[in-house]
Amino acid sequence: MSSLTLRNLKKRFGRVDVIRGVTLDVADGEFVVFVGPSGCGKSTLLRMISGLEDVTDGELRIGNRVVNEVQPAKRGVAMVFQSYALYPHLNVRDNMGFGLKVRKVPAAERQQRVSEAAALLKLDALLDRFPRELSGGQRQRVAIGRAIVGHPDVFLFDEPLSNLDAELRVHMRSEIAALHKRLGNTMIYVTHDQVEAMTLADKIVVLRDGRIEQVGSPRELYEQPDNIFVAQFIGSPKMNILPAGSAAGFGAQPAGAVSVGVRPEHLSLVAPEKGQIGGKVVISEYTGASSLLHIRLDSGETCLVVVDGDAPEADMKVGLLAGTDNLHHFDTDGMALRKSRLLM
Ligand SMILES: Nc1ncnc2c1ncn2[C@@H]1O[C@H](COP(=O)(O)OP(=O)(O)OP(=O)(O)O)[C@@H](O)[C@H]1O
Ligand SMILES: [Mg+2]
């Protein structure tokens, strides 16, 4: 088991700065999720931790050991990729044991470790099959098994479920959560999936352009985003950001508020004359359990609202209500004006 410490970590490819100074502490046994837009450096950061990419600058520690110069096999980390790349000509048993064989682990111990991992991942009955004879979810489990048999201190997952269909993703997501509970290892997990991030993470790291925007528990990021970027990145559909003037009807605003954020699920619809602000339905998207409404506000902005049950149709006039607890205020730089500060 191991903690992880990143100190002002940087990565440059030629003249391009890809990781621009990342400082992060990961506790022993913690489940940390990296999220951020495509190209922000999530995979690069994982590859630096695993040793597949070297570190341009800064310090990387696994446990108490600085590992900047330590070769990948000696770091005690295992990585699971999106494209799980199993060996097609090897059966499940040999795919899982391959890395151990390369490392000259004796046959009896190899056997033992593969059996343990297979039991954990419910692959016992599939050990003699070849990858082509497995479903996507089973292949993904073999890829995870290959990581487990090495008994790593730290697991790194780079979008491991993104090739699976929706139902299988949900299933594998709960399996990964259960695996973390059983093994208790430190895990770092990259995903584009909001629900995976929110449900799996002890701690979410939001990255943008090679830098950390905010680190916090799923609830902290959802309830107290530090800035507009995080506010709109966490949560789906994303938070509405309105100019303070247009949102004045929602209530008092702190000094310095330039924009106001409110999540689509935190707005409710009422009759036009009862709303704090008014608007008209432009599009009404029925999604089953709820509907997503695009509302053109009287001030001209567009605002998204999620409603359960019956939704008004396009062209209907509506009123909007927001509870003051659900409003986020941002200054001219897009930084949050915190509630605690507002009370003073
Ligand atoms: N070997 C390389 N040489 C030059 N640039 C690279 C190299 N590898 C990655 N990059 C660049 O570094 C940036 C970060 O890439 P990275 O793969 O880490 O992004 P990511 O956050 O994982 O994105 P995605 O969500 O699309 O997987 C990108 O702009 C990418 O083009
Ligand atoms: Mg990536």
Short mmCIF file of C-alpha atoms in Angstrom, two decimals, residues 34 41-52 79-80 156-159 188-190:
data_model
loop_
_atom_site.label_atom_id
_atom_site.label_comp_id
_atom_site.label_asym_id
_atom_site.label_seq_id
_atom_site.Cartn_x
_atom_site.Cartn_y
_atom_site.Cartn_z
CA PHE A 34 -9.00 12.73 -12.60
CA GLY A 41 -3.15 16.04 -19.56
CA LYS A 42 -4.93 13.28 -17.61
CA SER A 43 -3.28 10.37 -19.43
CA THR A 44 0.08 12.10 -19.45
CA LEU A 45 -0.08 12.51 -15.69
CA LEU A 46 -0.93 8.82 -15.20
CA ARG A 47 1.87 7.81 -17.53
CA MET A 48 4.30 9.96 -15.56
CA ILE A 49 3.24 8.25 -12.33
CA SER A 50 3.61 4.82 -13.92
CA GLY A 51 7.00 5.72 -15.41
CA LEU A 52 5.95 5.37 -19.04
CA MET A 79 -1.89 0.55 -15.18
CA VAL A 80 -5.13 -0.53 -16.85
CA LEU A 156 -3.84 3.50 -12.36
CA PHE A 157 -6.94 3.26 -14.57
CA ASP A 158 -7.15 5.25 -17.81
CA GLU A 159 -10.80 5.28 -18.90
CA ILE A 188 -6.18 6.75 -9.57
CA TYR A 189 -8.90 6.65 -12.17
CA VAL A 190 -9.40 8.77 -15.27
#
